[in-house]
Amino acid sequence: LAKTTQPISMDSYEGQEVNITCSHNNIATNDYITWYQQFPSQGPRFIIQGYKTKVTNEVASLFIPADRKSSTLSLPRVSLSDTAVYYCLVGLYSGGYQKVTFGTGTKLQVIP
Amino acid sequence: DAGVIQSPRHEVTEMGQEVTLRCKPISGHDYLFWYRQTMMRGLELLIYFNNNVPIDDSGMPEDRFSAKMPNASFSTLKIQPSEPRDSAVYFCASSFPGGKEANVLTFGAGSRLTVL
Protein backbone atom coordinates (compact mmCIF):
# COMPACT_ATOMS: atom_id res chain seq x y z
CA LEU A 1 0.00 0.00 0.00
CA ALA A 2 1.51 3.31 -1.12
CA LYS A 3 2.43 5.64 1.72
CA THR A 4 0.98 9.13 1.62
CA THR A 5 2.25 12.43 2.97
CA GLN A 6 0.05 15.46 3.50
CA PRO A 7 0.26 18.64 5.59
CA ILE A 8 -0.81 18.22 9.19
CA SER A 9 -2.93 21.35 9.26
CA MET A 10 -4.16 24.28 7.17
CA ASP A 11 -6.12 27.44 7.87
CA SER A 12 -8.34 29.25 5.39
CA TYR A 13 -10.80 32.11 5.43
CA GLU A 14 -14.40 31.58 4.45
CA GLY A 15 -15.07 31.92 0.76
CA GLN A 16 -11.57 31.02 -0.35
CA GLU A 17 -10.57 28.04 -2.43
CA VAL A 18 -8.54 25.47 -0.49
CA ASN A 19 -6.06 23.10 -2.06
CA ILE A 20 -4.67 20.18 -0.07
CA THR A 21 -1.83 18.28 -1.69
CA CYS A 22 -0.93 14.69 -0.97
CA SER A 23 2.34 13.03 -1.99
CA HIS A 24 2.39 9.36 -2.92
CA ASN A 25 5.71 8.77 -4.62
CA ASN A 26 5.48 4.98 -4.74
CA ILE A 27 1.98 4.74 -6.15
CA ALA A 28 1.44 1.56 -8.15
CA THR A 29 0.09 1.41 -11.68
CA ASN A 30 -3.33 0.15 -10.65
CA ASP A 31 -3.74 2.31 -7.55
CA TYR A 32 -6.63 4.75 -7.22
CA ILE A 33 -6.45 7.89 -5.09
CA THR A 34 -9.27 8.36 -2.61
CA TRP A 35 -10.08 11.26 -0.28
CA TYR A 36 -12.16 11.22 2.87
CA GLN A 37 -13.52 13.94 5.14
CA GLN A 38 -14.06 13.54 8.86
CA PHE A 39 -16.01 15.92 11.06
CA PRO A 40 -15.58 15.86 14.83
CA SER A 41 -17.46 13.01 16.49
CA GLN A 42 -18.28 11.37 13.15
CA GLY A 43 -16.79 8.64 11.01
CA PRO A 44 -14.85 9.50 7.85
CA ARG A 45 -16.94 10.17 4.77
CA PHE A 46 -15.90 9.44 1.18
CA ILE A 47 -15.46 12.63 -0.84
CA ILE A 48 -13.87 11.81 -4.18
CA GLN A 49 -11.75 9.28 -6.01
CA GLY A 50 -9.64 9.44 -9.14
CA TYR A 51 -7.02 7.67 -11.21
CA LYS A 52 -5.59 10.39 -13.44
CA THR A 53 -6.16 13.94 -14.71
CA LYS A 54 -9.13 15.64 -13.09
CA VAL A 55 -12.27 14.48 -11.36
CA THR A 56 -15.04 16.78 -10.16
CA ASN A 57 -18.18 16.18 -8.16
CA GLU A 58 -20.60 18.34 -6.21
CA VAL A 59 -18.25 18.53 -3.23
CA ALA A 60 -14.71 18.85 -4.58
CA SER A 61 -12.28 18.49 -7.45
CA LEU A 62 -9.29 16.18 -7.56
CA PHE A 63 -6.28 17.03 -9.70
CA ILE A 64 -3.78 14.30 -10.54
CA PRO A 65 -0.67 15.08 -12.63
CA ALA A 66 0.58 12.74 -15.32
CA ASP A 67 3.20 11.07 -13.10
CA ARG A 68 0.52 10.44 -10.40
CA LYS A 69 3.06 10.91 -7.63
CA SER A 70 0.87 13.52 -5.99
CA SER A 71 -2.72 14.67 -5.99
CA THR A 72 -4.52 17.84 -4.96
CA LEU A 73 -7.94 18.04 -3.40
CA SER A 74 -9.60 21.36 -4.20
CA LEU A 75 -12.51 22.70 -2.15
CA PRO A 76 -14.15 25.73 -3.81
CA ARG A 77 -15.29 28.64 -1.63
CA VAL A 78 -15.05 26.93 1.74
CA SER A 79 -17.45 27.66 4.55
CA LEU A 80 -17.19 27.10 8.29
CA SER A 81 -18.87 23.74 7.84
CA ASP A 82 -15.88 22.51 5.81
CA THR A 83 -13.76 22.53 8.97
CA ALA A 84 -12.71 18.89 9.21
CA VAL A 85 -9.84 16.46 8.80
CA TYR A 86 -9.14 15.39 5.22
CA TYR A 87 -7.46 12.06 4.51
CA CYS A 88 -5.72 10.96 1.32
CA LEU A 89 -5.53 7.22 0.63
CA VAL A 90 -3.88 5.28 -2.15
CA GLY A 91 -4.54 1.68 -2.91
CA LEU A 92 -6.54 -0.80 -4.90
CA TYR A 93 -8.17 -4.15 -4.42
CA SER A 94 -6.23 -6.04 -7.03
CA GLY A 95 -7.48 -9.58 -6.82
CA GLY A 96 -5.88 -10.06 -3.47
CA TYR A 97 -7.02 -8.15 -0.46
CA GLN A 98 -6.43 -4.47 0.16
CA LYS A 99 -5.96 -2.98 3.58
CA VAL A 100 -7.53 0.46 3.71
CA THR A 101 -5.33 2.34 6.13
CA PHE A 102 -5.56 6.02 6.98
CA GLY A 103 -2.66 8.39 7.56
CA THR A 104 -2.65 11.37 9.88
CA GLY A 105 -4.76 13.54 7.57
CA THR A 106 -4.86 17.32 7.16
CA LYS A 107 -6.83 19.29 9.71
CA LEU A 108 -8.50 22.17 7.89
CA GLN A 109 -9.69 25.09 9.99
CA VAL A 110 -11.95 27.57 8.22
CA ILE A 111 -11.87 31.01 9.79
CA PRO A 112 -14.78 33.47 9.62
CA ASP B 1 -30.46 1.62 3.22
CA ALA B 2 -29.91 2.94 6.75
CA GLY B 3 -26.16 2.86 6.37
CA VAL B 4 -23.72 1.12 8.67
CA ILE B 5 -25.30 0.73 12.08
CA GLN B 6 -23.24 0.50 15.24
CA SER B 7 -24.24 -0.10 18.83
CA PRO B 8 -23.88 1.03 21.48
CA ARG B 9 -23.09 4.66 20.67
CA HIS B 10 -21.59 5.18 24.10
CA GLU B 11 -20.29 2.68 26.60
CA VAL B 12 -18.80 3.38 29.99
CA THR B 13 -17.42 0.42 31.87
CA GLU B 14 -14.97 -0.46 34.56
CA MET B 15 -11.59 -2.00 34.04
CA GLY B 16 -11.76 -5.76 33.76
CA GLN B 17 -15.26 -5.89 32.35
CA GLU B 18 -16.12 -7.43 29.00
CA VAL B 19 -17.17 -5.05 26.24
CA THR B 20 -19.00 -6.05 23.08
CA LEU B 21 -19.43 -3.65 20.19
CA ARG B 22 -21.80 -4.46 17.36
CA CYS B 23 -22.01 -3.58 13.70
CA LYS B 24 -24.50 -4.11 10.90
CA PRO B 25 -22.93 -3.39 7.49
CA ILE B 26 -24.73 -2.15 4.41
CA SER B 27 -26.51 -4.95 2.60
CA GLY B 28 -24.45 -6.17 -0.34
CA HIS B 29 -21.14 -4.91 1.01
CA ASP B 30 -18.71 -7.81 1.18
CA TYR B 31 -15.96 -6.01 3.08
CA LEU B 32 -16.25 -5.08 6.74
CA PHE B 33 -13.61 -3.11 8.65
CA TRP B 34 -13.11 -2.31 12.33
CA TYR B 35 -11.11 0.82 13.20
CA ARG B 36 -10.11 2.47 16.45
CA GLN B 37 -9.52 6.20 16.76
CA THR B 38 -7.68 8.05 19.51
CA MET B 39 -6.03 11.45 19.63
CA MET B 40 -2.61 9.92 20.08
CA ARG B 41 -2.74 7.18 17.44
CA GLY B 42 -5.26 8.48 14.95
CA LEU B 43 -7.40 6.06 12.96
CA GLU B 44 -6.06 2.51 13.23
CA LEU B 45 -7.28 -0.47 11.24
CA LEU B 46 -7.85 -3.36 13.65
CA ILE B 47 -9.24 -6.11 11.43
CA TYR B 48 -11.16 -6.58 8.23
CA PHE B 49 -13.38 -9.28 6.78
CA ASN B 50 -14.25 -10.35 3.27
CA ASN B 51 -17.38 -12.46 2.83
CA ASN B 52 -17.49 -12.99 6.62
CA VAL B 53 -13.93 -14.36 6.71
CA PRO B 54 -11.24 -12.48 8.65
CA ILE B 55 -8.53 -11.50 6.20
CA ASP B 56 -6.08 -9.50 8.27
CA ASP B 57 -6.13 -9.07 12.03
CA SER B 58 -2.59 -7.77 12.38
CA GLY B 59 -3.93 -4.51 13.76
CA MET B 60 -5.64 -6.14 16.73
CA PRO B 61 -3.59 -4.87 19.66
CA GLU B 62 -3.69 -7.90 21.94
CA ASP B 63 -5.35 -11.20 22.61
CA ARG B 64 -7.87 -9.33 24.70
CA PHE B 65 -9.42 -8.19 21.43
CA SER B 66 -11.46 -10.51 19.24
CA ALA B 67 -13.80 -9.97 16.30
CA LYS B 68 -16.34 -12.20 14.65
CA MET B 69 -18.64 -12.03 11.68
CA PRO B 70 -21.13 -14.91 11.96
CA ASN B 71 -23.10 -13.74 8.92
CA ALA B 72 -23.15 -11.07 6.23
CA SER B 73 -25.25 -8.69 8.28
CA PHE B 74 -23.58 -8.73 11.68
CA SER B 75 -20.17 -8.37 13.28
CA THR B 76 -18.91 -7.98 16.82
CA LEU B 77 -15.73 -6.64 18.37
CA LYS B 78 -15.12 -7.91 21.87
CA ILE B 79 -12.64 -6.72 24.48
CA GLN B 80 -12.11 -8.99 27.46
CA PRO B 81 -10.90 -7.86 29.92
CA SER B 82 -11.09 -4.16 29.15
CA GLU B 83 -8.43 -1.69 30.28
CA PRO B 84 -8.40 2.12 30.52
CA ARG B 85 -6.06 2.35 27.52
CA ASP B 86 -8.79 0.77 25.38
CA SER B 87 -10.79 3.98 25.70
CA ALA B 88 -11.37 5.22 22.17
CA VAL B 89 -13.96 5.59 19.44
CA TYR B 90 -14.44 2.35 17.54
CA PHE B 91 -15.70 2.58 13.98
CA CYS B 92 -17.13 -0.08 11.75
CA ALA B 93 -17.11 0.42 7.97
CA SER B 94 -18.16 -1.60 4.95
CA SER B 95 -17.57 -1.51 1.21
CA PHE B 96 -18.31 -3.28 -2.05
CA PRO B 97 -15.76 -5.78 -3.28
CA GLY B 98 -13.52 -5.36 -6.26
CA GLY B 99 -11.87 -2.57 -8.17
CA LYS B 100 -11.95 1.02 -7.03
CA GLU B 101 -15.16 0.45 -5.09
CA ALA B 102 -13.22 -1.46 -2.46
CA ASN B 103 -11.65 1.84 -1.38
CA VAL B 104 -15.00 3.58 -0.95
CA LEU B 105 -15.90 2.83 2.64
CA THR B 106 -19.10 3.77 4.40
CA PHE B 107 -18.52 4.33 8.10
CA GLY B 108 -20.88 3.95 11.00
CA ALA B 109 -21.36 6.65 13.60
CA GLY B 110 -18.91 4.97 15.96
CA SER B 111 -19.01 3.57 19.46
CA ARG B 112 -17.32 5.72 22.08
CA LEU B 113 -15.83 3.49 24.76
CA THR B 114 -14.67 4.76 28.14
CA VAL B 115 -13.00 2.31 30.48
CA LEU B 116 -12.62 3.61 34.03
Short mmCIF file of C-alpha atoms in Angstrom, two decimals, chain B residues 2-88:
data_model
loop_
_atom_site.label_atom_id
_atom_site.label_comp_id
_atom_site.label_asym_id
_atom_site.label_seq_id
_atom_site.Cartn_x
_atom_site.Cartn_y
_atom_site.Cartn_z
CA ALA B 2 -29.91 2.94 6.75
CA GLY B 3 -26.16 2.86 6.37
CA VAL B 4 -23.72 1.12 8.67
CA ILE B 5 -25.30 0.73 12.08
CA GLN B 6 -23.24 0.50 15.24
CA SER B 7 -24.24 -0.10 18.83
CA PRO B 8 -23.88 1.03 21.48
CA ARG B 9 -23.09 4.66 20.67
CA HIS B 10 -21.59 5.18 24.10
CA GLU B 11 -20.29 2.68 26.60
CA VAL B 12 -18.80 3.38 29.99
CA THR B 13 -17.42 0.42 31.87
CA GLU B 14 -14.97 -0.46 34.56
CA MET B 15 -11.59 -2.00 34.04
CA GLY B 16 -11.76 -5.76 33.76
CA GLN B 17 -15.26 -5.89 32.35
CA GLU B 18 -16.12 -7.43 29.00
CA VAL B 19 -17.17 -5.05 26.24
CA THR B 20 -19.00 -6.05 23.08
CA LEU B 21 -19.43 -3.65 20.19
CA ARG B 22 -21.80 -4.46 17.36
CA CYS B 23 -22.01 -3.58 13.70
CA LYS B 24 -24.50 -4.11 10.90
CA PRO B 25 -22.93 -3.39 7.49
CA ILE B 26 -24.73 -2.15 4.41
CA SER B 27 -26.51 -4.95 2.60
CA GLY B 28 -24.45 -6.17 -0.34
CA HIS B 29 -21.14 -4.91 1.01
CA ASP B 30 -18.71 -7.81 1.18
CA TYR B 31 -15.96 -6.01 3.08
CA LEU B 32 -16.25 -5.08 6.74
CA PHE B 33 -13.61 -3.11 8.65
CA TRP B 34 -13.11 -2.31 12.33
CA TYR B 35 -11.11 0.82 13.20
CA ARG B 36 -10.11 2.47 16.45
CA GLN B 37 -9.52 6.20 16.76
CA THR B 38 -7.68 8.05 19.51
CA MET B 39 -6.03 11.45 19.63
CA MET B 40 -2.61 9.92 20.08
CA ARG B 41 -2.74 7.18 17.44
CA GLY B 42 -5.26 8.48 14.95
CA LEU B 43 -7.40 6.06 12.96
CA GLU B 44 -6.06 2.51 13.23
CA LEU B 45 -7.28 -0.47 11.24
CA LEU B 46 -7.85 -3.36 13.65
CA ILE B 47 -9.24 -6.11 11.43
CA TYR B 48 -11.16 -6.58 8.23
CA PHE B 49 -13.38 -9.28 6.78
CA ASN B 50 -14.25 -10.35 3.27
CA ASN B 51 -17.38 -12.46 2.83
CA ASN B 52 -17.49 -12.99 6.62
CA VAL B 53 -13.93 -14.36 6.71
CA PRO B 54 -11.24 -12.48 8.65
CA ILE B 55 -8.53 -11.50 6.20
CA ASP B 56 -6.08 -9.50 8.27
CA ASP B 57 -6.13 -9.07 12.03
CA SER B 58 -2.59 -7.77 12.38
CA GLY B 59 -3.93 -4.51 13.76
CA MET B 60 -5.64 -6.14 16.73
CA PRO B 61 -3.59 -4.87 19.66
CA GLU B 62 -3.69 -7.90 21.94
CA ASP B 63 -5.35 -11.20 22.61
CA ARG B 64 -7.87 -9.33 24.70
CA PHE B 65 -9.42 -8.19 21.43
CA SER B 66 -11.46 -10.51 19.24
CA ALA B 67 -13.80 -9.97 16.30
CA LYS B 68 -16.34 -12.20 14.65
CA MET B 69 -18.64 -12.03 11.68
CA PRO B 70 -21.13 -14.91 11.96
CA ASN B 71 -23.10 -13.74 8.92
CA ALA B 72 -23.15 -11.07 6.23
CA SER B 73 -25.25 -8.69 8.28
CA PHE B 74 -23.58 -8.73 11.68
CA SER B 75 -20.17 -8.37 13.28
CA THR B 76 -18.91 -7.98 16.82
CA LEU B 77 -15.73 -6.64 18.37
CA LYS B 78 -15.12 -7.91 21.87
CA ILE B 79 -12.64 -6.72 24.48
CA GLN B 80 -12.11 -8.99 27.46
CA PRO B 81 -10.90 -7.86 29.92
CA SER B 82 -11.09 -4.16 29.15
CA GLU B 83 -8.43 -1.69 30.28
CA PRO B 84 -8.40 2.12 30.52
CA ARG B 85 -6.06 2.35 27.52
CA ASP B 86 -8.79 0.77 25.38
CA SER B 87 -10.79 3.98 25.70
CA ALA B 88 -11.37 5.22 22.17
#
